[in-house]
Coordinates of C-alpha atoms and ligand atoms in Angstrom, one line a residue:
M33 CA 0.0 0.0 0.0
K34 CA 1.3 3.5 -0.8
K35 CA 0.2 7.1 -0.7
N36 CA -2.6 8.0 -3.1
D37 CA -3.7 4.4 -3.6
E38 CA -7.5 3.9 -3.8
I39 CA -8.9 0.9 -2.0
I40 CA -12.2 -0.6 -1.0
L41 CA -12.5 -1.0 2.7
S42 CA -15.1 -2.6 5.1
I43 CA -15.2 -0.7 8.4
S44 CA -15.2 -3.0 11.4
G45 CA -14.3 -0.8 14.4
Y46 CA -13.3 2.6 15.8
T47 CA -10.1 4.1 17.1
A48 CA -9.8 5.9 20.4
E49 CA -10.1 9.1 18.4
G50 CA -13.4 8.0 16.8
S51 CA -12.1 7.2 13.3
G52 CA -13.4 4.1 11.6
V53 CA -11.0 1.2 11.1
G54 CA -10.8 -1.5 8.5
K55 CA -8.3 -4.2 7.7
Y56 CA -6.6 -4.2 4.2
E57 CA -3.9 -6.7 3.4
G58 CA -3.1 -7.1 7.1
M59 CA -2.8 -3.4 7.7
A60 CA -5.2 -1.3 9.8
V61 CA -6.5 1.6 7.9
F62 CA -7.9 4.6 9.8
V63 CA -10.6 6.6 8.1
P64 CA -12.4 9.5 9.9
L65 CA -16.2 9.9 9.5
T66 CA -16.9 6.3 8.7
A67 CA -19.2 3.9 10.5
V68 CA -19.0 0.2 11.5
G69 CA -20.8 -1.6 8.7
D70 CA -19.8 0.8 5.9
T71 CA -18.1 -0.3 2.7
V72 CA -16.1 2.7 1.5
K73 CA -13.8 3.7 -1.3
V74 CA -10.8 5.3 0.5
K75 CA -7.8 7.3 -0.7
I76 CA -4.6 6.5 1.2
L77 CA -3.0 9.6 2.7
K78 CA -0.2 8.3 4.8
V79 CA 1.4 4.8 5.2
K80 CA 3.2 3.7 8.4
K81 CA 4.7 0.2 9.2
T82 CA 1.5 -1.5 10.4
Y83 CA -1.2 1.0 9.7
A84 CA -2.3 3.7 7.3
Y85 CA -4.5 6.8 7.2
G86 CA -7.1 7.4 4.5
K87 CA -10.0 9.6 3.6
V88 CA -13.4 8.6 2.2
L89 CA -13.9 9.1 -1.5
E90 CA -17.3 7.4 -1.7
I91 CA -19.6 5.5 0.6
M92 CA -20.4 2.4 -1.4
K93 CA -22.5 0.6 1.2
S94 CA -23.9 2.7 4.0
A95 CA -24.0 1.2 7.6
N96 CA -27.4 0.9 9.2
C97 CA -26.4 3.0 12.1
R98 CA -25.7 6.1 10.0
T99 CA -27.9 9.1 10.7
E100 CA -28.4 12.5 9.3
N101 CA -25.8 14.9 10.7
D102 CA -27.5 17.9 12.3
C103 CA -24.6 20.3 12.7
S104 CA -23.2 22.4 9.9
A105 CA -19.7 22.5 11.5
F106 CA -19.4 18.7 11.9
S107 CA -16.4 17.1 10.2
R108 CA -14.6 20.4 10.3
C109 CA -14.9 21.2 14.0
G110 CA -12.6 19.3 16.3
G111 CA -15.3 18.6 18.9
C112 CA -17.7 15.9 17.8
V113 CA -16.6 12.8 15.9
F114 CA -19.8 10.8 16.1
R115 CA -22.6 12.9 14.6
H116 CA -22.9 10.7 11.6
I117 CA -24.0 7.6 13.5
S118 CA -26.9 7.0 15.9
Y119 CA -26.3 7.6 19.6
K120 CA -27.1 4.0 20.3
A121 CA -24.3 2.9 17.9
E122 CA -21.9 5.4 19.5
L123 CA -22.6 4.0 23.0
K124 CA -22.1 0.4 21.7
A125 CA -18.8 1.5 20.2
K126 CA -17.6 3.2 23.4
E127 CA -18.6 0.1 25.5
N128 CA -16.7 -2.2 23.1
R129 CA -13.6 -0.1 23.0
I130 CA -13.5 0.1 26.8
R131 CA -13.9 -3.6 27.1
E132 CA -11.3 -4.4 24.5
T133 CA -8.8 -2.0 26.1
I134 CA -9.2 -3.5 29.5
K135 CA -8.6 -6.9 28.1
R136 CA -5.7 -6.0 25.8
I137 CA -3.8 -3.6 28.1
G138 CA -5.2 -4.5 31.5
G139 CA -5.1 -8.3 30.9
V140 CA -8.6 -8.7 32.4
D141 CA -11.4 -10.3 30.3
L142 CA -14.5 -9.0 32.1
A143 CA -17.6 -7.6 30.5
P144 CA -18.5 -4.0 31.6
Q145 CA -21.7 -3.1 33.3
P146 CA -24.1 -1.3 30.8
I147 CA -22.8 2.1 29.8
M148 CA -24.5 5.0 31.7
F149 CA -25.8 7.8 29.5
D150 CA -28.3 10.6 29.3
S151 CA -29.0 13.2 26.6
E152 CA -26.6 13.4 23.7
N153 CA -27.1 17.2 23.0
R154 CA -27.0 20.4 25.1
Y155 CA -25.3 18.5 28.0
R156 CA -22.4 20.9 28.6
N157 CA -22.3 23.6 31.2
K158 CA -19.1 25.3 29.9
A159 CA -17.7 26.5 26.6
Q160 CA -14.5 28.3 25.6
Y161 CA -14.8 29.8 22.1
P162 CA -11.7 31.1 20.4
V163 CA -12.4 34.2 18.3
N164 CA -11.3 34.6 14.7
S165 CA -9.8 37.6 13.0
E166 CA -13.3 38.8 12.0
G167 CA -14.4 38.8 15.6
K168 CA -16.5 35.6 15.2
A169 CA -16.5 32.8 17.7
G170 CA -16.1 29.1 17.0
F171 CA -14.1 26.1 17.8
F172 CA -10.7 24.8 16.8
A173 CA -10.5 22.2 13.9
T174 CA -9.0 18.8 14.7
H175 CA -5.3 18.9 15.7
S176 CA -5.2 22.6 14.6
H177 CA -5.7 26.1 15.7
R178 CA -7.8 27.0 12.7
I179 CA -11.1 28.4 14.0
I180 CA -14.3 26.9 12.6
Q181 CA -16.9 29.5 13.0
N182 CA -19.9 28.2 15.0
S183 CA -21.8 30.0 17.8
N184 CA -24.6 27.4 17.8
C185 CA -22.9 24.3 19.1
L186 CA -25.5 21.6 19.8
L187 CA -23.5 20.4 22.9
Q188 CA -24.0 23.8 24.7
P189 CA -27.1 25.3 26.4
E190 CA -29.1 27.4 23.9
I191 CA -28.5 30.6 25.9
F192 CA -24.8 30.4 25.1
E193 CA -25.5 31.2 21.4
S194 CA -27.3 34.4 22.4
L195 CA -24.5 35.4 24.7
V196 CA -21.8 34.7 22.0
K197 CA -23.8 36.8 19.5
T198 CA -24.0 39.6 22.0
V199 CA -20.2 39.6 22.4
E200 CA -19.7 39.4 18.6
N201 CA -21.9 42.4 18.1
W202 CA -20.0 44.3 20.8
I203 CA -16.7 43.4 19.1
E204 CA -18.0 44.7 15.8
K205 CA -19.5 47.9 17.2
Y206 CA -16.5 48.9 19.3
K207 CA -13.9 47.5 16.9
I208 CA -12.3 45.4 19.7
S209 CA -8.9 44.1 18.7
I210 CA -8.7 40.3 18.3
Y211 CA -5.7 38.3 19.5
N212 CA -3.5 36.8 16.7
E213 CA -1.7 33.7 17.9
E214 CA 1.1 33.8 15.4
K215 CA 2.0 37.4 16.0
H216 CA 1.1 37.2 19.7
Q217 CA -0.7 40.6 19.3
G218 CA -4.2 41.8 19.8
L219 CA -6.5 41.7 22.8
L220 CA -9.4 39.3 22.8
R221 CA -8.4 35.6 22.9
H222 CA -11.4 33.5 24.1
I223 CA -15.1 33.9 25.1
Y224 CA -15.6 31.6 28.1
I225 CA -19.1 30.9 29.3
R226 CA -20.2 28.8 32.3
Q227 CA -23.7 28.0 33.6
G228 CA -24.8 26.3 36.7
A229 CA -26.9 23.3 35.5
V230 CA -29.3 23.5 38.5
T231 CA -29.1 27.2 39.5
K232 CA -28.9 28.4 35.9
E233 CA -26.4 31.1 37.1
I234 CA -24.2 32.4 34.2
M235 CA -20.6 33.6 34.2
V236 CA -19.1 35.2 31.1
T237 CA -15.4 35.6 31.1
L238 CA -13.4 37.2 28.3
V239 CA -9.8 36.0 28.1
I240 CA -7.6 38.8 27.1
N241 CA -4.0 39.5 26.2
G242 CA -3.9 42.7 28.4
E243 CA -4.9 44.2 31.7
A244 CA -8.1 45.9 30.9
L245 CA -11.1 45.7 28.6
P246 CA -12.2 48.8 26.7
F247 CA -16.0 49.4 26.4
S248 CA -16.6 47.0 29.3
E249 CA -19.7 48.9 30.6
E250 CA -21.2 48.6 27.1
L251 CA -20.5 44.9 27.1
I252 CA -22.0 44.4 30.5
S253 CA -25.2 46.2 29.7
A254 CA -25.6 44.2 26.4
L255 CA -25.0 40.9 28.2
R256 CA -27.5 41.9 31.0
E257 CA -30.0 42.7 28.3
T258 CA -29.4 39.2 26.8
D259 CA -30.1 37.5 30.1
K260 CA -31.4 39.7 32.8
D261 CA -32.1 37.0 35.4
D262 CA -29.3 34.5 35.2
L263 CA -26.2 36.6 34.4
K264 CA -24.4 36.8 37.8
S265 CA -20.8 37.4 36.8
V266 CA -18.7 39.1 34.1
Q267 CA -15.0 38.8 34.4
I268 CA -11.8 39.2 32.4
N269 CA -9.1 36.6 32.6
I270 CA -5.6 37.9 31.9
N271 CA -3.5 35.7 29.8
K272 CA -0.5 37.5 28.3
D273 CA 1.6 34.4 27.6
D274 CA 2.5 33.1 24.2
T275 CA 0.9 29.8 24.9
N276 CA -1.8 27.3 23.9
V277 CA -3.2 27.2 27.4
I278 CA -6.5 29.1 27.3
L279 CA -6.6 30.6 30.8
G280 CA -4.1 32.8 32.7
D281 CA -4.1 32.6 36.5
K282 CA -5.6 36.1 37.2
C283 CA -9.3 37.0 36.9
V284 CA -10.8 40.4 37.5
T285 CA -14.6 40.8 38.1
L286 CA -16.2 43.5 36.1
F287 CA -19.8 42.8 37.0
G288 CA -21.5 40.8 39.8
T289 CA -19.8 38.1 41.9
D290 CA -16.4 36.4 41.6
Y291 CA -18.2 33.1 41.7
I292 CA -21.3 31.3 40.5
T293 CA -22.9 28.5 42.4
D294 CA -24.2 25.1 41.3
I295 CA -25.5 22.1 43.1
L296 CA -24.0 18.7 42.5
C297 CA -25.3 15.5 44.3
G298 CA -27.0 17.9 46.8
V299 CA -23.8 19.8 47.5
K300 CA -23.5 23.5 46.8
I301 CA -20.4 24.1 44.7
R302 CA -18.7 27.4 44.2
L303 CA -17.3 27.9 40.8
S304 CA -14.7 30.5 39.6
P305 CA -13.6 30.7 36.0
L306 CA -10.5 28.7 37.1
S307 CA -12.3 25.9 39.0
F308 CA -12.4 22.4 37.5
Y309 CA -16.0 21.2 37.3
Q310 CA -17.3 18.3 35.3
V311 CA -18.9 19.8 32.1
N312 CA -21.8 17.2 32.1
H313 CA -23.8 17.7 35.3
T314 CA -26.4 15.0 34.9
M315 CA -23.8 12.4 34.0
A316 CA -21.4 13.6 36.7
Q317 CA -24.1 12.9 39.2
K318 CA -24.6 9.4 37.8
L319 CA -20.9 8.8 37.8
Y320 CA -20.4 10.0 41.4
K321 CA -23.4 7.9 42.5
K322 CA -21.8 4.8 41.0
A323 CA -18.5 5.7 42.7
A324 CA -20.3 5.9 46.0
E325 CA -22.0 2.6 45.4
Y326 CA -18.7 1.0 44.5
G327 CA -17.0 2.5 47.5
K328 CA -19.5 1.3 50.1
V329 CA -18.4 4.2 52.2
E330 CA -20.8 4.0 55.1
G331 CA -18.9 4.7 58.3
K332 CA -15.6 4.5 56.4
T333 CA -12.5 6.7 56.1
V334 CA -12.3 7.8 52.4
L335 CA -9.2 9.1 50.7
D336 CA -10.2 11.2 47.7
L337 CA -7.1 11.6 45.6
Y338 CA -7.1 14.2 42.7
C339 CA -10.2 15.7 44.3
G340 CA -10.4 19.0 42.4
A341 CA -12.9 21.2 44.3
G342 CA -13.8 18.3 46.4
T343 CA -17.0 17.3 44.6
I344 CA -16.7 13.5 44.9
G345 CA -15.5 13.5 48.5
L346 CA -18.1 16.0 49.6
S347 CA -20.9 14.1 47.9
L348 CA -19.8 11.0 50.0
A349 CA -19.2 12.9 53.3
H350 CA -22.7 12.5 54.8
K351 CA -22.3 8.7 54.6
A352 CA -18.6 8.4 55.4
K353 CA -16.9 8.7 58.8
R354 CA -14.2 10.9 57.4
V355 CA -13.1 12.2 54.0
I356 CA -9.6 13.4 53.1
G357 CA -9.2 15.1 49.8
V358 CA -5.9 15.7 48.0
E359 CA -5.3 18.0 45.0
I360 CA -2.3 19.8 43.5
I361 CA -4.0 23.1 42.5
P362 CA -4.2 25.6 45.5
E363 CA -7.3 27.4 44.2
A364 CA -9.2 24.1 43.9
I365 CA -8.3 23.2 47.5
E366 CA -9.5 26.6 48.6
D367 CA -12.8 25.9 46.8
A368 CA -13.0 22.5 48.3
K369 CA -12.6 23.9 51.8
Y370 CA -15.1 26.7 51.1
N371 CA -17.6 24.1 49.7
A372 CA -17.2 21.9 52.8
K373 CA -17.9 24.9 55.1
E374 CA -20.9 26.2 53.0
N375 CA -22.5 22.8 53.2
D376 CA -21.8 22.4 56.9
I377 CA -19.7 19.3 56.2
E378 CA -17.4 18.9 59.2
N379 CA -15.8 15.5 58.5
A380 CA -13.9 16.5 55.4
E381 CA -10.3 17.8 55.3
F382 CA -8.4 18.9 52.2
F383 CA -4.7 19.0 51.4
C384 CA -2.9 20.7 48.6
M385 CA -0.2 18.3 47.5
D386 CA 0.9 15.9 44.8
A387 CA -1.2 12.8 45.2
T388 CA 1.8 10.4 45.1
E389 CA 3.7 12.5 47.7
F390 CA 0.7 12.8 50.0
A391 CA 0.2 9.0 49.9
E392 CA 3.8 8.2 50.7
K393 CA 4.0 10.8 53.5
S394 CA 0.7 10.0 55.1
S395 CA 1.1 6.2 55.0
K396 CA 4.4 6.7 56.9
E397 CA 2.4 8.7 59.4
N398 CA 0.0 5.8 59.8
L399 CA -3.0 7.3 58.2
K400 CA -5.6 4.6 57.6
A401 CA -8.0 4.6 54.7
D402 CA -10.7 2.0 54.2
V403 CA -11.6 3.3 50.7
I404 CA -9.5 5.2 48.2
V405 CA -11.1 7.0 45.4
V406 CA -8.8 8.2 42.6
D407 CA -9.8 10.5 39.7
P408 CA -6.6 11.4 37.9
P409 CA -6.1 13.3 34.7
R410 CA -5.6 11.4 31.4
K411 CA -2.1 10.3 32.2
G412 CA -3.4 8.1 35.1
L413 CA -1.7 7.2 38.3
T414 CA 2.0 7.0 39.0
E415 CA 3.3 3.5 39.6
E416 CA 4.7 4.7 43.0
L417 CA 1.2 5.8 44.0
I418 CA -0.3 2.4 43.0
L419 CA 2.4 0.6 45.1
T420 CA 1.8 2.9 48.1
I421 CA -1.9 2.2 47.9
A422 CA -1.6 -1.5 47.4
E423 CA 1.3 -2.2 49.8
S424 CA 1.0 0.5 52.5
F425 CA -2.6 1.6 52.7
C426 CA -4.1 -1.8 51.6
P427 CA -7.7 -0.4 51.5
E428 CA -10.5 -2.9 51.1
R429 CA -11.7 -1.0 48.0
V430 CA -10.2 1.3 45.4
V431 CA -12.6 3.2 43.2
Y432 CA -10.9 4.4 40.1
V433 CA -12.7 7.2 38.1
S434 CA -11.0 7.5 34.7
C435 CA -11.2 9.7 31.7
D436 CA -8.8 7.6 29.7
V437 CA -9.3 3.9 29.5
G438 CA -5.8 3.3 28.1
T439 CA -4.1 4.5 31.4
L440 CA -6.9 3.0 33.5
A441 CA -6.2 -0.4 31.9
R442 CA -2.4 0.0 32.4
D443 CA -3.0 0.8 36.1
I444 CA -5.5 -2.0 36.6
K445 CA -2.8 -4.4 35.5
I446 CA -0.4 -3.2 38.2
F447 CA -3.2 -3.3 40.8
E448 CA -3.9 -6.9 39.8
Q449 CA -0.3 -7.8 40.2
K450 CA -0.3 -6.3 43.7
G451 CA -3.3 -8.3 44.9
Y452 CA -6.3 -6.3 43.9
K453 CA -9.0 -7.7 41.6
L454 CA -11.0 -5.7 39.1
K455 CA -14.5 -6.7 40.4
E456 CA -16.7 -4.5 38.2
Y457 CA -16.5 -1.4 35.9
T458 CA -19.1 0.9 34.3
P459 CA -18.5 3.2 31.4
A460 CA -20.2 6.5 31.7
D461 CA -20.7 8.7 28.6
L462 CA -20.0 12.2 29.9
F463 CA -19.1 13.4 26.4
P464 CA -21.6 12.2 23.9
R465 CA -20.8 12.8 20.2
T466 CA -17.1 13.2 21.0
A467 CA -14.5 10.3 21.2
H468 CA -14.2 10.7 25.0
C469 CA -15.8 8.4 27.6
E470 CA -15.4 8.1 31.3
C471 CA -15.3 4.9 33.2
V472 CA -15.5 4.0 36.9
A473 CA -13.9 0.8 38.1
L474 CA -14.0 -1.1 41.4
L475 CA -10.9 -2.9 42.6
V476 CA -11.2 -5.1 45.6
K477 CA -8.4 -6.5 47.9
E478 CA -8.1 -10.2 47.4
Ligands
SAH1418 N1 -12.3 14.7 41.3 C1 -12.5 16.0 40.8 C2 -11.4 16.5 39.8 C3 -11.0 15.5 38.8 S1 -9.9 16.1 37.5 C4 -13.9 16.1 40.1 O1 -14.5 15.1 39.8 O2 -14.3 17.2 39.9 C5 -8.3 15.7 38.0 C6 -7.7 16.6 39.1 O3 -6.4 16.1 39.4 C7 -7.6 18.0 38.7 O4 -8.3 18.9 39.6 C8 -6.1 18.3 38.7 O5 -5.7 19.6 39.2 C9 -5.6 17.2 39.7 N2 -4.2 16.8 39.7 C10 -3.4 16.7 38.5 N3 -2.2 16.2 38.9 C11 -2.2 16.0 40.2 C12 -1.3 15.5 41.1 N4 -0.1 15.1 40.7 N5 -1.6 15.4 42.4 C13 -2.8 15.7 42.8 N6 -3.8 16.2 42.0 C14 -3.5 16.4 40.7

């Protein structure tokens, strides 16, 4: 096989990025925007040793699961990868991929519990829109910083579109300068909107390459006209770095409060622009409920590692004897402590530290934990942390909340070698239409 070849391919699976995969002369060929069951004519774009990339020239036989795409930005925007197949087929694909990965990398052949899911559209409570040189908002294309104009993303609440349009009109009227990434010049970088799923409170933050926003009074009154009742906070976030990272670490409130509030699993949560908060509220509640069920935390001491603003631990605190949360970002720990106080939770403590370091230090100080919950970023746990958990703490149960099944599976393998058994796991689709999927796993001491 070589570049520019045209081949006929049957699609039999999906990659972790959501591309279709078919086998051709022993090679795996990855083709975006195809569906399991398709027969497609493919042009080969790039050939590696054991796999190749291609693009569809023609759908010769269309899979039954294909659906009408309902977003004009789909296939160009880097967000969704599954708008061309039914949600049912997407869920099946995610469940299969998780099962296969846990078998292949984790070495455990165990069927998952049925995948948990809710609505596939309008599920997000947060959006960060880059702004193009014409002052229009959108999203980045796949693996690129090209902006695909789109203010009506079907994953966001409808009100976000009106707020984005308001900002776009203000940009045009007052000729606000737009940030240019290549030249590292210009002011406005991103429009960032967050809404409490339960409270409906809205926070609009403009990320700027500067210290102050011109015509801010005009912006505030236009935003307040767009949503009189729910707009609670308008802020600027200062990011003057020549970087891909969206947010800088300083925010200034221009209107309303520094925070909005939401309620998660019955716990009031304070959110600043910088706080980590699950973007899919309904599914986060289902996920945390499952984590609570797996943890059997009644009367137990729970260690909540990678705790963010404390959401998992705080949602367990009324059942547990004691909750100890650990997180590396100081602001998140401040939020966690504040959230505990606001909710009159007195049996939760929070520490700002690297999770591995905390575990090593506290196990030496004889801290006992009956249940350990971990919710690491995509790179998963360190091997040292797994060893400290398995050899020093030896909790009855480890509940592993994961946003990357590859690292989850890698870590499960180490836990299994150290005397823990993967008892059960449940995929949870917090990110419908995208390639991502969460998973919660229960490991029990043998
Ligand atoms: N459990 C929380 C947050 C999960 S996101 C929730 O459900 O809301 C993962 C968290 O791990 C982030 O808040 C991140 O800041 C934190 N983190 C990343 N590296 C860490 C480390 N080495 N030690 C402790 N926390 C870390």
